Structure formats: C-alpha cells, structure tokens
Amino acid sequence: IPADDTNLSKFTNLLSLCLHMDDPRIQITNANKLNLIEGEGKYSINELQFEDIRRIILYQNLIRFDDTYINPELKKAMQETDELKNKDIDYPTIERKMAIITAHTGLSKKEQMDMTYRSHSLLFEEVYNEVDFTTIRPAVAFSGNDNKLEHWIFKKKKNKMDKYITQVDKYAQSMGSNQNAIHISNINNQLGSQYLQQFNNFNK
C-alpha cells in the first residue's frame, strides 16, 4: 500500500484509468490477505489477480519490460552496470521528448498527447535511432568501416544478456590476450567464479 500521498494518488489514478475503479478500497480477509474491492464489494481483485493485471499493464506500456527470471546476484550486477553507464546522462523529460519529435516529424504536442505511452515511446526511439544513424554513418563510411555499423532499421538479433556478458574468447581478443589465460585467471578469482556460476545457472 503506497505510504505517501503522491504515490497513493498515482496508484488511485492507475486504478481509475486501467480498471475503471471509481471507489477503490482495501479489504483484509479472514486469512489476513489483502483484496482490492470496488465500492461496497461490486467486485474484488485478489493478490494473484492483481499481479497478473500489474504485468499486463507493464507489458502494454513499457517497450523494454521483461520479467524473465534472472539470478538475483546477476540481476544486481546488471543494475549496477546500467547505473554506471547512465551515471552522467541527463535523460529528456516527456515534454522535451515531445519537442524533439515535433522538431523532427512536425507532429504537434496535441497530436502526441492523443497517442498511447507505448506508441509515443516507440516513436521517440525511432526518431533517436534515425538521427543517430544518419549522423554517424557518413563518418564511419569515410573511415572505410561502413559494413561494421549496424543498420538503423535492419538490426541483428541479440540476446538481452549480450550487453552484460561477453564470451571469453571475444573479451580476450579485445584485451589482446588469449582465452586460456583469462579462463585460468577467472577460475583462480573467487568473484569471477561466482559470476561464471551465475551465468551457468541462468542458462539452465
């Protein structure tokens, strides 16, 4: 249950918009479980049903949402990696995203306000990718490495773990070493062994 007024307001807005609940209430059952009920008991939602609804809402709105199970320690390491990569990045607000889309496509703010959050997120990502691709490609082509630049539209299939876990042989090549040396180093290093075990568990 949201502990502060701001989150409580967001929660009730979510119930109103997604479930059309005008008078949501919390009910404690005899088994000490929480149910979400509409008004005087018009209908109720138990915790398992609410979890399903929560996942549906997230999948419908967030284009990168994925709740596939990941080993908790590996997940924590992934989160720390993301935080480190994004440490100094000032992400644009929704208002600035709208302005960028308007500048690039001509769509007005009013037209964007009529879009779903998911559609708007997809549009902004395509605008960003197109600008990024068309800006970088001439420089890459001039250097003779045009074939190494991933195309903006026709992207290669990737595993979601690719940006977090690198194969030993590829890492060795990037560091000017060999696979056996790094493998031995990892085996002798307790932390390296732990991450290796987590990765093996993830792939089972």
PDB file of N, CA, C and O in Angstrom, residues 85-128:
ATOM      1  N   LYS A  85      26.824   3.080 -16.406  1.00  0.00           N
ATOM      2  CA  LYS A  85      26.775   3.579 -17.778  1.00  0.00           C
ATOM      3  C   LYS A  85      25.960   4.868 -17.879  1.00  0.00           C
ATOM      4  O   LYS A  85      26.267   5.748 -18.684  1.00  0.00           O
ATOM      5  N   ASN A  86      24.901   4.955 -17.085  1.00  0.00           N
ATOM      6  CA  ASN A  86      23.974   6.092 -17.183  1.00  0.00           C
ATOM      7  C   ASN A  86      24.242   7.173 -16.141  1.00  0.00           C
ATOM      8  O   ASN A  86      23.432   8.094 -15.986  1.00  0.00           O
ATOM      9  N   LYS A  87      25.370   7.072 -15.457  1.00  0.00           N
ATOM     10  CA  LYS A  87      25.674   7.952 -14.330  1.00  0.00           C
ATOM     11  C   LYS A  87      25.566   9.431 -14.667  1.00  0.00           C
ATOM     12  O   LYS A  87      24.964  10.206 -13.930  1.00  0.00           O
ATOM     13  N   ASP A  88      26.140   9.860 -15.782  1.00  0.00           N
ATOM     14  CA  ASP A  88      26.205  11.288 -16.117  1.00  0.00           C
ATOM     15  C   ASP A  88      25.239  11.688 -17.235  1.00  0.00           C
ATOM     16  O   ASP A  88      25.377  12.758 -17.830  1.00  0.00           O
ATOM     17  N   ILE A  89      24.278  10.810 -17.522  1.00  0.00           N
ATOM     18  CA  ILE A  89      23.335  11.103 -18.608  1.00  0.00           C
ATOM     19  C   ILE A  89      22.091  11.794 -18.058  1.00  0.00           C
ATOM     20  O   ILE A  89      21.477  11.326 -17.097  1.00  0.00           O
ATOM     21  N   ASP A  90      21.737  12.905 -18.667  1.00  0.00           N
ATOM     22  CA  ASP A  90      20.535  13.653 -18.282  1.00  0.00           C
ATOM     23  C   ASP A  90      19.431  13.298 -19.280  1.00  0.00           C
ATOM     24  O   ASP A  90      19.369  13.853 -20.374  1.00  0.00           O
ATOM     25  N   TYR A  91      18.585  12.348 -18.908  1.00  0.00           N
ATOM     26  CA  TYR A  91      17.555  11.873 -19.828  1.00  0.00           C
ATOM     27  C   TYR A  91      16.474  12.923 -20.042  1.00  0.00           C
ATOM     28  O   TYR A  91      16.080  13.617 -19.106  1.00  0.00           O
ATOM     29  N   PRO A  92      15.986  13.064 -21.273  1.00  0.00           N
ATOM     30  CA  PRO A  92      14.976  14.089 -21.573  1.00  0.00           C
ATOM     31  C   PRO A  92      13.648  13.797 -20.888  1.00  0.00           C
ATOM     32  O   PRO A  92      13.242  12.638 -20.770  1.00  0.00           O
ATOM     33  N   THR A  93      12.981  14.844 -20.449  1.00  0.00           N
ATOM     34  CA  THR A  93      11.643  14.719 -19.865  1.00  0.00           C
ATOM     35  C   THR A  93      10.651  14.415 -20.985  1.00  0.00           C
ATOM     36  O   THR A  93      10.983  14.537 -22.175  1.00  0.00           O
ATOM     37  N   ILE A  94       9.431  14.047 -20.622  1.00  0.00           N
ATOM     38  CA  ILE A  94       8.416  13.768 -21.624  1.00  0.00           C
ATOM     39  C   ILE A  94       8.129  15.018 -22.453  1.00  0.00           C
ATOM     40  O   ILE A  94       7.876  14.938 -23.655  1.00  0.00           O
ATOM     41  N   GLU A  95       8.211  16.187 -21.811  1.00  0.00           N
ATOM     42  CA  GLU A  95       7.976  17.448 -22.530  1.00  0.00           C
ATOM     43  C   GLU A  95       9.051  17.669 -23.591  1.00  0.00           C
ATOM     44  O   GLU A  95       8.753  18.068 -24.720  1.00  0.00           O
ATOM     45  N   ARG A  96      10.315  17.399 -23.228  1.00  0.00           N
ATOM     46  CA  ARG A  96      11.401  17.581 -24.199  1.00  0.00           C
ATOM     47  C   ARG A  96      11.315  16.526 -25.305  1.00  0.00           C
ATOM     48  O   ARG A  96      11.628  16.813 -26.461  1.00  0.00           O
ATOM     49  N   LYS A  97      10.911  15.312 -24.953  1.00  0.00           N
ATOM     50  CA  LYS A  97      10.732  14.278 -25.979  1.00  0.00           C
ATOM     51  C   LYS A  97       9.698  14.734 -27.011  1.00  0.00           C
ATOM     52  O   LYS A  97       9.870  14.525 -28.213  1.00  0.00           O
ATOM     53  N   MET A  98       8.619  15.348 -26.510  1.00  0.00           N
ATOM     54  CA  MET A  98       7.589  15.855 -27.422  1.00  0.00           C
ATOM     55  C   MET A  98       8.163  16.936 -28.341  1.00  0.00           C
ATOM     56  O   MET A  98       7.862  16.968 -29.544  1.00  0.00           O
ATOM     57  N   ALA A  99       8.970  17.806 -27.767  1.00  0.00           N
ATOM     58  CA  ALA A  99       9.577  18.883 -28.556  1.00  0.00           C
ATOM     59  C   ALA A  99      10.518  18.317 -29.617  1.00  0.00           C
ATOM     60  O   ALA A  99      10.552  18.796 -30.762  1.00  0.00           O
ATOM     61  N   ILE A 100      11.273  17.298 -29.270  1.00  0.00           N
ATOM     62  CA  ILE A 100      12.199  16.665 -30.217  1.00  0.00           C
ATOM     63  C   ILE A 100      11.429  16.011 -31.355  1.00  0.00           C
ATOM     64  O   ILE A 100      11.800  16.132 -32.528  1.00  0.00           O
ATOM     65  N   ILE A 101      10.346  15.315 -31.013  1.00  0.00           N
ATOM     66  CA  ILE A 101       9.519  14.661 -32.030  1.00  0.00           C
ATOM     67  C   ILE A 101       8.890  15.699 -32.957  1.00  0.00           C
ATOM     68  O   ILE A 101       8.837  15.514 -34.182  1.00  0.00           O
ATOM     69  N   THR A 102       8.420  16.812 -32.377  1.00  0.00           N
ATOM     70  CA  THR A 102       7.841  17.886 -33.186  1.00  0.00           C
ATOM     71  C   THR A 102       8.873  18.451 -34.145  1.00  0.00           C
ATOM     72  O   THR A 102       8.591  18.664 -35.335  1.00  0.00           O
ATOM     73  N   ALA A 103      10.090  18.694 -33.644  1.00  0.00           N
ATOM     74  CA  ALA A 103      11.156  19.250 -34.482  1.00  0.00           C
ATOM     75  C   ALA A 103      11.534  18.297 -35.615  1.00  0.00           C
ATOM     76  O   ALA A 103      11.899  18.732 -36.716  1.00  0.00           O
ATOM     77  N   HIS A 104      11.430  16.990 -35.359  1.00  0.00           N
ATOM     78  CA  HIS A 104      11.875  16.003 -36.343  1.00  0.00           C
ATOM     79  C   HIS A 104      10.767  15.596 -37.310  1.00  0.00           C
ATOM     80  O   HIS A 104      11.031  15.349 -38.491  1.00  0.00           O
ATOM     81  N   THR A 105       9.529  15.499 -36.811  1.00  0.00           N
ATOM     82  CA  THR A 105       8.445  14.962 -37.630  1.00  0.00           C
ATOM     83  C   THR A 105       7.362  15.984 -37.977  1.00  0.00           C
ATOM     84  O   THR A 105       6.591  15.773 -38.916  1.00  0.00           O
ATOM     85  N   GLY A 106       7.278  17.062 -37.181  1.00  0.00           N
ATOM     86  CA  GLY A 106       6.225  18.040 -37.406  1.00  0.00           C
ATOM     87  C   GLY A 106       4.950  17.743 -36.641  1.00  0.00           C
ATOM     88  O   GLY A 106       3.992  18.523 -36.677  1.00  0.00           O
ATOM     89  N   LEU A 107       4.907  16.606 -35.924  1.00  0.00           N
ATOM     90  CA  LEU A 107       3.721  16.276 -35.127  1.00  0.00           C
ATOM     91  C   LEU A 107       3.585  17.272 -33.978  1.00  0.00           C
ATOM     92  O   LEU A 107       4.548  17.551 -33.270  1.00  0.00           O
ATOM     93  N   SER A 108       2.391  17.806 -33.794  1.00  0.00           N
ATOM     94  CA  SER A 108       2.174  18.779 -32.720  1.00  0.00           C
ATOM     95  C   SER A 108       2.101  18.084 -31.364  1.00  0.00           C
ATOM     96  O   SER A 108       1.926  16.861 -31.283  1.00  0.00           O
ATOM     97  N   LYS A 109       2.219  18.882 -30.316  1.00  0.00           N
ATOM     98  CA  LYS A 109       2.104  18.344 -28.957  1.00  0.00           C
ATOM     99  C   LYS A 109       0.729  17.729 -28.745  1.00  0.00           C
ATOM    100  O   LYS A 109       0.599  16.671 -28.123  1.00  0.00           O
ATOM    101  N   LYS A 110      -0.320  18.371 -29.279  1.00  0.00           N
ATOM    102  CA  LYS A 110      -1.678  17.863 -29.135  1.00  0.00           C
ATOM    103  C   LYS A 110      -1.819  16.490 -29.798  1.00  0.00           C
ATOM    104  O   LYS A 110      -2.447  15.575 -29.246  1.00  0.00           O
ATOM    105  N   GLU A 111      -1.236  16.334 -30.975  1.00  0.00           N
ATOM    106  CA  GLU A 111      -1.301  15.041 -31.667  1.00  0.00           C
ATOM    107  C   GLU A 111      -0.581  13.961 -30.866  1.00  0.00           C
ATOM    108  O   GLU A 111      -1.038  12.812 -30.816  1.00  0.00           O
ATOM    109  N   GLN A 112       0.522  14.333 -30.237  1.00  0.00           N
ATOM    110  CA  GLN A 112       1.272  13.366 -29.435  1.00  0.00           C
ATOM    111  C   GLN A 112       0.523  13.009 -28.152  1.00  0.00           C
ATOM    112  O   GLN A 112       0.606  11.875 -27.675  1.00  0.00           O
ATOM    113  N   MET A 113      -0.211  13.974 -27.596  1.00  0.00           N
ATOM    114  CA  MET A 113      -0.967  13.722 -26.375  1.00  0.00           C
ATOM    115  C   MET A 113      -2.067  12.681 -26.598  1.00  0.00           C
ATOM    116  O   MET A 113      -2.513  12.024 -25.650  1.00  0.00           O
ATOM    117  N   ASP A 114      -2.501  12.527 -27.845  1.00  0.00           N
ATOM    118  CA  ASP A 114      -3.537  11.546 -28.162  1.00  0.00           C
ATOM    119  C   ASP A 114      -2.975  10.140 -28.348  1.00  0.00           C
ATOM    120  O   ASP A 114      -3.727   9.180 -28.519  1.00  0.00           O
ATOM    121  N   MET A 115      -1.647  10.013 -28.330  1.00  0.00           N
ATOM    122  CA  MET A 115      -1.003   8.711 -28.505  1.00  0.00           C
ATOM    123  C   MET A 115      -0.923   7.976 -27.179  1.00  0.00           C
ATOM    124  O   MET A 115      -0.929   8.594 -26.117  1.00  0.00           O
ATOM    125  N   THR A 116      -0.844   6.640 -27.248  1.00  0.00           N
ATOM    126  CA  THR A 116      -0.602   5.868 -26.032  1.00  0.00           C
ATOM    127  C   THR A 116       0.859   6.062 -25.625  1.00  0.00           C
ATOM    128  O   THR A 116       1.701   6.440 -26.458  1.00  0.00           O
ATOM    129  N   TYR A 117       1.165   5.795 -24.371  1.00  0.00           N
ATOM    130  CA  TYR A 117       2.542   5.951 -23.892  1.00  0.00           C
ATOM    131  C   TYR A 117       3.486   5.027 -24.661  1.00  0.00           C
ATOM    132  O   TYR A 117       4.594   5.415 -25.021  1.00  0.00           O
ATOM    133  N   ARG A 118       3.022   3.804 -24.933  1.00  0.00           N
ATOM    134  CA  ARG A 118       3.854   2.840 -25.647  1.00  0.00           C
ATOM    135  C   ARG A 118       4.159   3.326 -27.068  1.00  0.00           C
ATOM    136  O   ARG A 118       5.308   3.285 -27.512  1.00  0.00           O
ATOM    137  N   SER A 119       3.128   3.808 -27.777  1.00  0.00           N
ATOM    138  CA  SER A 119       3.325   4.296 -29.147  1.00  0.00           C
ATOM    139  C   SER A 119       4.258   5.501 -29.164  1.00  0.00           C
ATOM    140  O   SER A 119       5.111   5.626 -30.047  1.00  0.00           O
ATOM    141  N   HIS A 120       4.099   6.369 -28.183  1.00  0.00           N
ATOM    142  CA  HIS A 120       4.951   7.551 -28.114  1.00  0.00           C
ATOM    143  C   HIS A 120       6.401   7.166 -27.827  1.00  0.00           C
ATOM    144  O   HIS A 120       7.330   7.738 -28.395  1.00  0.00           O
ATOM    145  N   SER A 121       6.593   6.185 -26.956  1.00  0.00           N
ATOM    146  CA  SER A 121       7.940   5.708 -26.627  1.00  0.00           C
ATOM    147  C   SER A 121       8.606   5.101 -27.858  1.00  0.00           C
ATOM    148  O   SER A 121       9.792   5.322 -28.118  1.00  0.00           O
ATOM    149  N   LEU A 122       7.840   4.316 -28.619  1.00  0.00           N
ATOM    150  CA  LEU A 122       8.371   3.711 -29.839  1.00  0.00           C
ATOM    151  C   LEU A 122       8.745   4.777 -30.869  1.00  0.00           C
ATOM    152  O   LEU A 122       9.784   4.685 -31.527  1.00  0.00           O
ATOM    153  N   LEU A 123       7.886   5.799 -30.998  1.00  0.00           N
ATOM    154  CA  LEU A 123       8.161   6.875 -31.944  1.00  0.00           C
ATOM    155  C   LEU A 123       9.425   7.626 -31.569  1.00  0.00           C
ATOM    156  O   LEU A 123      10.278   7.908 -32.425  1.00  0.00           O
ATOM    157  N   PHE A 124       9.579   7.937 -30.281  1.00  0.00           N
ATOM    158  CA  PHE A 124      10.772   8.664 -29.853  1.00  0.00           C
ATOM    159  C   PHE A 124      12.027   7.832 -30.097  1.00  0.00           C
ATOM    160  O   PHE A 124      13.066   8.357 -30.516  1.00  0.00           O
ATOM    161  N   GLU A 125      11.952   6.536 -29.850  1.00  0.00           N
ATOM    162  CA  GLU A 125      13.114   5.673 -30.049  1.00  0.00           C
ATOM    163  C   GLU A 125      13.502   5.627 -31.524  1.00  0.00           C
ATOM    164  O   GLU A 125      14.690   5.644 -31.862  1.00  0.00           O
ATOM    165  N   GLU A 126      12.496   5.584 -32.415  1.00  0.00           N
ATOM    166  CA  GLU A 126      12.791   5.566 -33.844  1.00  0.00           C
ATOM    167  C   GLU A 126      13.407   6.888 -34.290  1.00  0.00           C
ATOM    168  O   GLU A 126      14.328   6.908 -35.121  1.00  0.00           O
ATOM    169  N   VAL A 127      12.906   7.995 -33.769  1.00  0.00           N
ATOM    170  CA  VAL A 127      13.471   9.305 -34.091  1.00  0.00           C
ATOM    171  C   VAL A 127      14.929   9.358 -33.641  1.00  0.00           C
ATOM    172  O   VAL A 127      15.819   9.789 -34.403  1.00  0.00           O
ATOM    173  N   TYR A 128      15.174   8.910 -32.409  1.00  0.00           N
ATOM    174  CA  TYR A 128      16.541   8.922 -31.874  1.00  0.00           C
ATOM    175  C   TYR A 128      17.465   8.049 -32.715  1.00  0.00           C
ATOM    176  O   TYR A 128      18.579   8.462 -33.076  1.00  0.00           O
TER     177      TYR A 128
END
